XYZ file of C-alpha atoms in Angstrom:
293
model
C 0.000 0.000 0.000
C 1.338 3.447 -0.942
C 0.060 6.813 0.184
C 1.242 10.420 0.021
C 2.118 11.964 3.349
C 3.124 15.328 4.806
C 4.884 16.247 8.019
C 6.470 19.379 9.414
C 10.176 20.037 10.001
C 10.225 23.307 11.867
C 7.501 25.964 12.197
C 5.409 26.228 9.048
C 7.783 24.077 6.963
C 5.836 21.197 5.420
C 7.689 18.319 3.795
C 6.217 15.900 1.256
C 6.761 12.171 1.204
C 5.391 8.747 0.427
C 4.694 5.967 2.913
C 4.631 2.376 1.668
C 3.445 -0.583 3.728
C 3.871 -4.302 3.002
C 0.764 -5.906 1.538
C 1.137 -9.045 3.646
C 1.112 -7.223 6.979
C -1.401 -8.877 9.312
C -4.115 -6.927 11.122
C -2.620 -5.030 14.053
C 0.969 -6.000 13.238
C 3.589 -3.307 13.804
C 6.496 -3.776 11.404
C 9.978 -2.196 11.397
C 10.225 1.159 9.595
C 12.957 2.472 7.311
C 13.453 6.108 6.306
C 15.087 6.606 2.895
C 17.230 9.732 2.513
C 17.950 10.942 -1.011
C 21.245 12.423 -2.146
C 22.308 15.919 -3.179
C 19.840 17.770 -5.356
C 17.775 14.644 -6.001
C 14.236 13.918 -4.876
C 12.232 11.010 -3.541
C 11.361 10.129 -7.152
C 14.916 9.542 -8.417
C 16.515 6.326 -7.140
C 14.407 5.749 -4.048
C 11.223 4.154 -5.509
C 13.199 1.030 -6.438
C 14.822 0.934 -3.000
C 11.435 1.336 -1.338
C 9.835 -1.452 -3.372
C 12.686 -3.805 -2.530
C 12.424 -3.155 1.213
C 8.615 -3.173 1.318
C 8.720 -6.618 -0.276
C 10.983 -7.676 2.598
C 8.283 -6.675 5.088
C 9.300 -3.136 6.104
C 7.285 0.065 6.252
C 9.201 2.641 4.200
C 9.079 6.429 4.003
C 10.824 8.408 1.276
C 10.556 12.184 1.339
C 11.920 15.382 -0.166
C 14.253 17.487 1.966
C 13.178 21.089 2.512
C 13.580 23.114 -0.681
C 13.549 20.067 -2.961
C 10.848 18.260 -4.900
C 7.397 18.845 -3.451
C 8.567 20.041 -0.037
C 8.399 23.636 1.125
C 11.432 25.794 1.778
C 13.949 27.921 -0.117
C 14.510 26.214 -3.474
C 17.634 24.027 -3.651
C 19.124 25.439 -0.460
C 21.206 22.462 0.686
C 22.300 22.786 4.314
C 23.335 19.350 5.646
C 22.367 19.972 9.284
C 18.906 21.094 8.181
C 18.556 17.898 6.171
C 19.496 15.973 9.307
C 16.654 17.788 11.110
C 14.324 16.737 8.293
C 15.409 13.109 8.702
C 14.836 13.251 12.454
C 11.346 14.608 11.891
C 10.729 11.811 9.379
C 11.713 9.366 12.131
C 9.208 11.009 14.464
C 6.552 10.688 11.758
C 7.312 6.989 11.355
C 7.091 6.404 15.091
C 3.558 7.831 15.132
C 2.233 5.373 12.536
C 0.132 2.606 14.047
C 1.550 0.131 11.526
C 5.167 0.778 12.597
C 7.160 -0.531 15.551
C 8.534 2.731 16.937
C 11.551 0.962 18.495
C 12.693 -0.548 15.194
C 13.584 2.364 12.900
C 16.317 2.163 10.267
C 17.910 4.630 7.835
C 19.214 4.111 4.276
C 20.901 6.706 2.066
C 23.199 6.994 -0.978
C 26.066 9.487 -1.505
C 25.333 12.671 0.512
C 22.228 10.836 1.740
C 24.674 8.258 3.113
C 26.557 11.065 4.827
C 23.272 12.271 6.318
C 22.192 8.873 7.664
C 25.657 8.420 9.210
C 25.409 11.802 10.957
C 21.809 11.259 12.049
C 22.522 7.815 13.494
C 25.448 9.296 15.397
C 23.303 11.832 17.244
C 19.853 10.196 17.421
C 19.583 6.955 19.384
C 16.154 6.221 17.925
C 18.005 4.885 14.858
C 18.403 1.167 15.498
C 20.225 0.368 12.259
C 21.627 2.307 9.273
C 23.076 1.697 5.817
C 25.174 4.258 3.933
C 26.020 3.712 0.262
C 29.079 5.669 -0.970
C 28.620 8.318 1.708
C 31.071 11.086 2.623
C 32.699 11.151 6.042
C 34.083 14.673 5.603
C 32.379 16.716 2.916
C 35.012 19.444 3.017
C 37.761 16.909 2.375
C 35.686 15.418 -0.437
C 35.243 18.799 -2.134
C 38.928 19.614 -1.682
C 40.148 16.297 -3.120
C 38.348 16.888 -6.419
C 40.306 20.141 -6.968
C 43.892 21.136 -7.589
C 45.478 23.215 -4.834
C 44.929 26.629 -6.431
C 41.405 25.685 -7.422
C 40.652 24.853 -3.791
C 42.090 28.187 -2.633
C 39.950 30.024 -5.215
C 36.901 28.025 -4.112
C 37.414 28.996 -0.467
C 37.888 32.633 -1.497
C 34.582 32.536 -3.388
C 32.850 31.099 -0.330
C 34.351 33.802 1.910
C 33.225 36.561 -0.457
C 29.708 35.152 -0.417
C 29.751 34.941 3.375
C 30.396 38.694 3.442
C 27.691 39.240 0.820
C 25.168 37.323 2.942
C 26.020 39.418 5.970
C 25.635 42.664 4.042
C 22.610 41.856 1.865
C 20.973 38.761 3.326
C 21.365 37.010 -0.034
C 23.644 34.271 -1.325
C 24.827 34.077 -4.926
C 23.569 31.045 -6.790
C 25.791 28.934 -9.020
C 25.171 25.785 -11.013
C 25.762 22.675 -8.933
C 28.703 21.667 -11.140
C 30.668 24.677 -9.835
C 30.465 23.227 -6.323
C 30.570 19.502 -7.040
C 32.864 19.246 -10.041
C 31.826 16.861 -12.845
C 33.711 13.575 -12.772
C 34.547 11.372 -15.727
C 33.962 7.611 -15.607
C 31.276 7.964 -12.928
C 28.737 5.709 -14.614
C 26.328 8.633 -14.930
C 25.987 8.020 -18.683
C 24.295 4.707 -17.928
C 21.354 6.439 -16.250
C 18.078 7.378 -17.965
C 17.509 11.148 -18.176
C 14.941 11.347 -15.307
C 17.547 9.879 -12.935
C 20.601 11.651 -14.358
C 21.874 14.499 -12.111
C 23.471 16.195 -15.116
C 20.027 16.627 -16.672
C 18.642 18.496 -13.643
C 20.817 21.644 -13.984
C 20.021 22.802 -10.457
C 21.517 25.931 -8.944
C 22.692 26.051 -5.349
C 23.413 29.102 -3.215
C 27.054 29.425 -2.195
C 25.744 29.305 1.359
C 25.275 25.583 0.658
C 28.919 25.203 -0.338
C 29.953 26.967 2.887
C 27.913 24.518 4.955
C 29.089 21.475 3.006
C 32.754 22.323 3.605
C 32.127 22.198 7.363
C 30.056 18.981 7.394
C 31.885 15.989 8.932
C 29.702 12.958 9.719
C 32.798 10.923 10.651
C 33.149 13.038 13.826
C 29.933 11.600 15.289
C 29.815 7.990 14.032
C 31.508 6.767 17.215
C 28.178 7.555 18.900
C 26.208 5.024 16.839
C 27.258 1.952 18.865
C 25.687 -0.204 20.312
C 23.337 0.357 17.380
C 24.285 -1.127 14.007
C 25.977 0.664 11.091
C 26.921 -0.546 7.613
C 28.913 1.334 4.989
C 28.866 0.146 1.369
C 31.383 1.410 -1.182
C 33.116 0.462 -4.426
C 36.867 0.806 -5.114
C 36.085 2.002 -8.654
C 34.063 4.994 -7.421
C 35.413 8.216 -8.977
C 32.710 10.434 -7.431
C 33.028 9.559 -3.738
C 36.285 7.736 -2.912
C 35.873 4.457 -1.049
C 38.145 5.943 1.643
C 35.244 8.127 2.781
C 33.251 5.045 3.838
C 36.387 3.367 5.185
C 37.142 6.346 7.433
C 33.665 6.237 8.966
C 33.899 2.489 9.473
C 37.251 2.836 11.258
C 35.923 5.538 13.598
C 32.741 3.615 14.488
C 32.367 0.831 17.048
C 30.703 -2.567 16.846
C 28.297 -3.713 15.541
C 29.561 -2.376 12.206
C 30.323 -3.661 8.727
C 32.175 -2.367 5.672
C 31.168 -3.831 2.304
C 33.335 -3.251 -0.768
C 31.594 -4.116 -4.040
C 34.187 -4.394 -6.788
C 33.684 -3.747 -10.489
C 31.127 -0.925 -10.388
C 31.260 2.840 -10.775
C 29.408 5.262 -8.513
C 26.080 5.431 -10.354
C 26.204 1.761 -11.315
C 25.335 0.948 -7.708
C 21.897 2.475 -8.282
C 20.664 0.168 -11.036
C 21.215 -3.252 -12.567
C 23.499 -5.813 -10.958
C 25.267 -3.236 -8.794
C 21.932 -2.215 -7.288
C 21.070 -5.856 -6.590
C 24.343 -6.323 -4.706
C 23.714 -3.168 -2.669
C 20.182 -4.146 -1.760
C 21.055 -7.742 -0.914
C 23.686 -6.527 1.553
C 21.306 -3.860 2.900
C 18.483 -6.376 3.356
C 20.733 -8.822 5.202
C 21.919 -6.078 7.555
C 18.415 -4.863 8.324
C 17.185 -8.430 8.815
C 19.963 -9.051 11.357
C 19.832 -5.779 13.276
C 16.424 -4.172 12.727
């Protein structure tokens, strides 16, 4: 069963989502719930419907939603502030806990790329998360943005951010740039294998430089040691040219048991979101949730 839902994340800020329930749920049964957290400038309609269907068929209640400012949710358009997205996820957890079909003590999180960074951060600070799975997530978003640039490019990038910080103080406005000026395009990412509706390059979103400022300071790996004794899994691929596998490895090393690091060889970043790569990701995710959620 699928139904559209809304919940609030802050005063007057309404977020849009979809709740799916397993068809074979018995009357009065309260099943585990999983909140799906999309990546970057995506929406709940990009990669998450396939993830939701997979998990619903495994017997979970699943919510996928749009962060504030994205998709059908309210908020300043395409303003990506990681800590605000974490607040949105925590409110999605609260929503799940209020559903009579959901066991409020068995809530999991799943997210790809920056969504994986967000679920790692959220699990580190919110003990209502019983189990989480991050796919190619960043442990330090500033380090990630720096590593994709040459030294002088990084210095110029920081200067641009500083100039915009002054602009925001003086005018209350942040200059918008195309997303590719913040997250540089990467060759051999597997993006060309995606259909247009799921291809980030086809979206041509603009982000305020305020988002870049926040992203540089966002470090989920500093809080993952707080996840234990709850369960955390990080999935990565050595061939990833978008988010280095070391980002997941760093979070794994800083976390405590129960934890697991899965390295899926032979796939590029976006190839984990469809086809055989996706099947590997979801099989590992399903096994982890079955064991710990």
